[in-house]
Amino acid sequence: MTFAKVFLILAITLAVIGGGLWQFFLKDQVAFADVATAYVAKQACSCRYIGERSLDSCLTDFTQDVSQLDVTETQTDTRRTITASALGLVTASASYHDGLGCVIDSR
């Protein structure tokens, strides 16, 4: 068997295994991270800007451990935003708007 055939069989095998891992294990984890980052951003934004508490204080309110999420605050003259990120791959942000409260920004 030539090197090209061995390489092709190995590549196809790894692709099938990778697809199976994605379908059965990682797909749900990415979906959970997507929901979790949006939830944390919205709740922390409401706590920070409506409740007028510090961001560190707001992060202690969650019943689940959110220490693995990177939560940051950005303030400009016209916009106040909280952003939550999971490993830099899944990111969500929520902004405070006068009269509306905090709203999840479109992605």
JSON list of C-alpha atoms in Angstrom, two decimals:
[
{"chain": "A", "resi": 1, "resn": "MET", "atom": "CA", "xyz": [0.00, 0.00, 0.00]},
{"chain": "A", "resi": 2, "resn": "THR", "atom": "CA", "xyz": [1.41, 3.37, -0.94]},
{"chain": "A", "resi": 3, "resn": "PHE", "atom": "CA", "xyz": [1.97, 6.24, 1.41]},
{"chain": "A", "resi": 4, "resn": "ALA", "atom": "CA", "xyz": [-0.80, 8.27, -0.27]},
{"chain": "A", "resi": 5, "resn": "LYS", "atom": "CA", "xyz": [-3.40, 5.55, 0.36]},
{"chain": "A", "resi": 6, "resn": "VAL", "atom": "CA", "xyz": [-2.36, 5.16, 4.00]},
{"chain": "A", "resi": 7, "resn": "PHE", "atom": "CA", "xyz": [-2.52, 8.93, 4.48]},
{"chain": "A", "resi": 8, "resn": "LEU", "atom": "CA", "xyz": [-5.96, 9.13, 2.83]},
{"chain": "A", "resi": 9, "resn": "ILE", "atom": "CA", "xyz": [-7.37, 6.32, 4.98]},
{"chain": "A", "resi": 10, "resn": "LEU", "atom": "CA", "xyz": [-5.92, 7.92, 8.12]},
{"chain": "A", "resi": 11, "resn": "ALA", "atom": "CA", "xyz": [-7.34, 11.35, 7.21]},
{"chain": "A", "resi": 12, "resn": "ILE", "atom": "CA", "xyz": [-10.82, 9.92, 6.55]},
{"chain": "A", "resi": 13, "resn": "THR", "atom": "CA", "xyz": [-10.74, 7.96, 9.81]},
{"chain": "A", "resi": 14, "resn": "LEU", "atom": "CA", "xyz": [-9.75, 11.05, 11.80]},
{"chain": "A", "resi": 15, "resn": "ALA", "atom": "CA", "xyz": [-12.47, 13.10, 10.09]},
{"chain": "A", "resi": 16, "resn": "VAL", "atom": "CA", "xyz": [-15.13, 10.52, 10.99]},
{"chain": "A", "resi": 17, "resn": "ILE", "atom": "CA", "xyz": [-13.94, 10.36, 14.60]},
{"chain": "A", "resi": 18, "resn": "GLY", "atom": "CA", "xyz": [-13.83, 14.16, 14.81]},
{"chain": "A", "resi": 19, "resn": "GLY", "atom": "CA", "xyz": [-17.34, 14.44, 13.38]},
{"chain": "A", "resi": 20, "resn": "GLY", "atom": "CA", "xyz": [-18.62, 11.92, 15.90]},
{"chain": "A", "resi": 21, "resn": "LEU", "atom": "CA", "xyz": [-17.00, 13.74, 18.80]},
{"chain": "A", "resi": 22, "resn": "TRP", "atom": "CA", "xyz": [-18.53, 17.03, 17.61]},
{"chain": "A", "resi": 23, "resn": "GLN", "atom": "CA", "xyz": [-22.00, 15.55, 17.18]},
{"chain": "A", "resi": 24, "resn": "PHE", "atom": "CA", "xyz": [-22.19, 13.66, 20.46]},
{"chain": "A", "resi": 25, "resn": "PHE", "atom": "CA", "xyz": [-20.10, 15.70, 22.88]},
{"chain": "A", "resi": 26, "resn": "LEU", "atom": "CA", "xyz": [-18.99, 19.16, 21.80]},
{"chain": "A", "resi": 27, "resn": "LYS", "atom": "CA", "xyz": [-22.10, 20.42, 20.01]},
{"chain": "A", "resi": 28, "resn": "ASP", "atom": "CA", "xyz": [-24.13, 20.57, 23.23]},
{"chain": "A", "resi": 29, "resn": "GLN", "atom": "CA", "xyz": [-21.27, 22.21, 25.11]},
{"chain": "A", "resi": 30, "resn": "VAL", "atom": "CA", "xyz": [-21.02, 25.00, 22.53]},
{"chain": "A", "resi": 31, "resn": "ALA", "atom": "CA", "xyz": [-24.79, 25.53, 22.65]},
{"chain": "A", "resi": 32, "resn": "PHE", "atom": "CA", "xyz": [-24.67, 25.69, 26.46]},
{"chain": "A", "resi": 33, "resn": "ALA", "atom": "CA", "xyz": [-21.81, 28.20, 26.35]},
{"chain": "A", "resi": 34, "resn": "ASP", "atom": "CA", "xyz": [-23.78, 30.34, 23.89]},
{"chain": "A", "resi": 35, "resn": "VAL", "atom": "CA", "xyz": [-26.78, 30.51, 26.24]},
{"chain": "A", "resi": 36, "resn": "ALA", "atom": "CA", "xyz": [-24.65, 30.89, 29.38]},
{"chain": "A", "resi": 37, "resn": "THR", "atom": "CA", "xyz": [-22.64, 33.84, 28.07]},
{"chain": "A", "resi": 38, "resn": "ALA", "atom": "CA", "xyz": [-25.79, 35.71, 27.00]},
{"chain": "A", "resi": 39, "resn": "TYR", "atom": "CA", "xyz": [-27.47, 35.03, 30.36]},
{"chain": "A", "resi": 40, "resn": "VAL", "atom": "CA", "xyz": [-24.45, 36.16, 32.38]},
{"chain": "A", "resi": 41, "resn": "ALA", "atom": "CA", "xyz": [-24.01, 39.30, 30.27]},
{"chain": "A", "resi": 42, "resn": "LYS", "atom": "CA", "xyz": [-27.68, 40.31, 30.64]},
{"chain": "A", "resi": 43, "resn": "GLN", "atom": "CA", "xyz": [-27.94, 39.56, 34.37]},
{"chain": "A", "resi": 44, "resn": "ALA", "atom": "CA", "xyz": [-24.62, 41.23, 35.20]},
{"chain": "A", "resi": 45, "resn": "CYS", "atom": "CA", "xyz": [-25.60, 44.28, 33.12]},
{"chain": "A", "resi": 46, "resn": "SER", "atom": "CA", "xyz": [-28.90, 44.62, 34.98]},
{"chain": "A", "resi": 47, "resn": "CYS", "atom": "CA", "xyz": [-27.23, 44.16, 38.35]},
{"chain": "A", "resi": 48, "resn": "ARG", "atom": "CA", "xyz": [-24.44, 46.61, 37.53]},
{"chain": "A", "resi": 49, "resn": "TYR", "atom": "CA", "xyz": [-26.36, 49.45, 35.90]},
{"chain": "A", "resi": 50, "resn": "ILE", "atom": "CA", "xyz": [-29.87, 49.12, 37.31]},
{"chain": "A", "resi": 51, "resn": "GLY", "atom": "CA", "xyz": [-28.91, 47.77, 40.75]},
{"chain": "A", "resi": 52, "resn": "GLU", "atom": "CA", "xyz": [-25.87, 50.09, 40.81]},
{"chain": "A", "resi": 53, "resn": "ARG", "atom": "CA", "xyz": [-23.61, 47.43, 42.33]},
{"chain": "A", "resi": 54, "resn": "SER", "atom": "CA", "xyz": [-20.00, 46.62, 41.51]},
{"chain": "A", "resi": 55, "resn": "LEU", "atom": "CA", "xyz": [-19.35, 44.01, 38.83]},
{"chain": "A", "resi": 56, "resn": "ASP", "atom": "CA", "xyz": [-17.52, 41.76, 41.30]},
{"chain": "A", "resi": 57, "resn": "SER", "atom": "CA", "xyz": [-20.52, 41.88, 43.63]},
{"chain": "A", "resi": 58, "resn": "CYS", "atom": "CA", "xyz": [-22.89, 41.03, 40.77]},
{"chain": "A", "resi": 59, "resn": "LEU", "atom": "CA", "xyz": [-20.87, 37.96, 39.78]},
{"chain": "A", "resi": 60, "resn": "THR", "atom": "CA", "xyz": [-21.43, 36.43, 43.23]},
{"chain": "A", "resi": 61, "resn": "ASP", "atom": "CA", "xyz": [-25.21, 36.27, 42.63]},
{"chain": "A", "resi": 62, "resn": "PHE", "atom": "CA", "xyz": [-25.08, 33.35, 40.18]},
{"chain": "A", "resi": 63, "resn": "THR", "atom": "CA", "xyz": [-25.96, 29.89, 41.49]},
{"chain": "A", "resi": 64, "resn": "GLN", "atom": "CA", "xyz": [-23.73, 28.25, 38.86]},
{"chain": "A", "resi": 65, "resn": "ASP", "atom": "CA", "xyz": [-19.98, 28.82, 38.85]},
{"chain": "A", "resi": 66, "resn": "VAL", "atom": "CA", "xyz": [-19.25, 31.55, 36.29]},
{"chain": "A", "resi": 67, "resn": "SER", "atom": "CA", "xyz": [-15.59, 31.93, 37.19]},
{"chain": "A", "resi": 68, "resn": "GLN", "atom": "CA", "xyz": [-14.56, 30.33, 33.90]},
{"chain": "A", "resi": 69, "resn": "LEU", "atom": "CA", "xyz": [-16.27, 33.10, 31.94]},
{"chain": "A", "resi": 70, "resn": "ASP", "atom": "CA", "xyz": [-14.37, 36.29, 31.24]},
{"chain": "A", "resi": 71, "resn": "VAL", "atom": "CA", "xyz": [-16.77, 39.13, 32.18]},
{"chain": "A", "resi": 72, "resn": "THR", "atom": "CA", "xyz": [-15.73, 42.67, 31.30]},
{"chain": "A", "resi": 73, "resn": "GLU", "atom": "CA", "xyz": [-17.29, 46.10, 31.56]},
{"chain": "A", "resi": 74, "resn": "THR", "atom": "CA", "xyz": [-16.99, 48.83, 28.93]},
{"chain": "A", "resi": 75, "resn": "GLN", "atom": "CA", "xyz": [-18.21, 52.38, 29.44]},
{"chain": "A", "resi": 76, "resn": "THR", "atom": "CA", "xyz": [-18.15, 55.24, 26.96]},
{"chain": "A", "resi": 77, "resn": "ASP", "atom": "CA", "xyz": [-19.98, 58.55, 26.96]},
{"chain": "A", "resi": 78, "resn": "THR", "atom": "CA", "xyz": [-22.97, 57.05, 25.17]},
{"chain": "A", "resi": 79, "resn": "ARG", "atom": "CA", "xyz": [-22.85, 53.34, 25.96]},
{"chain": "A", "resi": 80, "resn": "ARG", "atom": "CA", "xyz": [-22.45, 51.05, 28.99]},
{"chain": "A", "resi": 81, "resn": "THR", "atom": "CA", "xyz": [-21.84, 47.39, 28.12]},
{"chain": "A", "resi": 82, "resn": "ILE", "atom": "CA", "xyz": [-21.08, 44.10, 29.89]},
{"chain": "A", "resi": 83, "resn": "THR", "atom": "CA", "xyz": [-19.44, 41.36, 27.81]},
{"chain": "A", "resi": 84, "resn": "ALA", "atom": "CA", "xyz": [-19.14, 37.69, 28.77]},
{"chain": "A", "resi": 85, "resn": "SER", "atom": "CA", "xyz": [-16.82, 35.34, 26.92]},
{"chain": "A", "resi": 86, "resn": "ALA", "atom": "CA", "xyz": [-16.11, 31.61, 27.16]},
{"chain": "A", "resi": 87, "resn": "LEU", "atom": "CA", "xyz": [-12.52, 30.88, 26.17]},
{"chain": "A", "resi": 88, "resn": "GLY", "atom": "CA", "xyz": [-12.70, 33.73, 23.67]},
{"chain": "A", "resi": 89, "resn": "LEU", "atom": "CA", "xyz": [-14.75, 31.52, 21.34]},
{"chain": "A", "resi": 90, "resn": "VAL", "atom": "CA", "xyz": [-18.31, 32.27, 22.44]},
{"chain": "A", "resi": 91, "resn": "THR", "atom": "CA", "xyz": [-19.05, 35.89, 23.30]},
{"chain": "A", "resi": 92, "resn": "ALA", "atom": "CA", "xyz": [-22.20, 37.79, 24.22]},
{"chain": "A", "resi": 93, "resn": "SER", "atom": "CA", "xyz": [-22.77, 41.35, 25.39]},
{"chain": "A", "resi": 94, "resn": "ALA", "atom": "CA", "xyz": [-25.60, 43.36, 26.90]},
{"chain": "A", "resi": 95, "resn": "SER", "atom": "CA", "xyz": [-25.93, 47.13, 26.90]},
{"chain": "A", "resi": 96, "resn": "TYR", "atom": "CA", "xyz": [-27.84, 49.48, 29.17]},
{"chain": "A", "resi": 97, "resn": "HIS", "atom": "CA", "xyz": [-30.37, 51.80, 27.49]},
{"chain": "A", "resi": 98, "resn": "ASP", "atom": "CA", "xyz": [-32.23, 54.53, 29.36]},
{"chain": "A", "resi": 99, "resn": "GLY", "atom": "CA", "xyz": [-35.92, 53.64, 29.66]},
{"chain": "A", "resi": 100, "resn": "LEU", "atom": "CA", "xyz": [-35.36, 50.04, 28.49]},
{"chain": "A", "resi": 101, "resn": "GLY", "atom": "CA", "xyz": [-32.84, 48.64, 30.92]},
{"chain": "A", "resi": 102, "resn": "CYS", "atom": "CA", "xyz": [-30.29, 46.10, 29.74]},
{"chain": "A", "resi": 103, "resn": "VAL", "atom": "CA", "xyz": [-30.71, 44.45, 26.35]},
{"chain": "A", "resi": 104, "resn": "ILE", "atom": "CA", "xyz": [-28.68, 41.62, 24.81]},
{"chain": "A", "resi": 105, "resn": "ASP", "atom": "CA", "xyz": [-26.84, 42.97, 21.79]},
{"chain": "A", "resi": 106, "resn": "SER", "atom": "CA", "xyz": [-27.46, 41.25, 18.47]},
{"chain": "A", "resi": 107, "resn": "ARG", "atom": "CA", "xyz": [-24.77, 38.83, 17.38]}
]
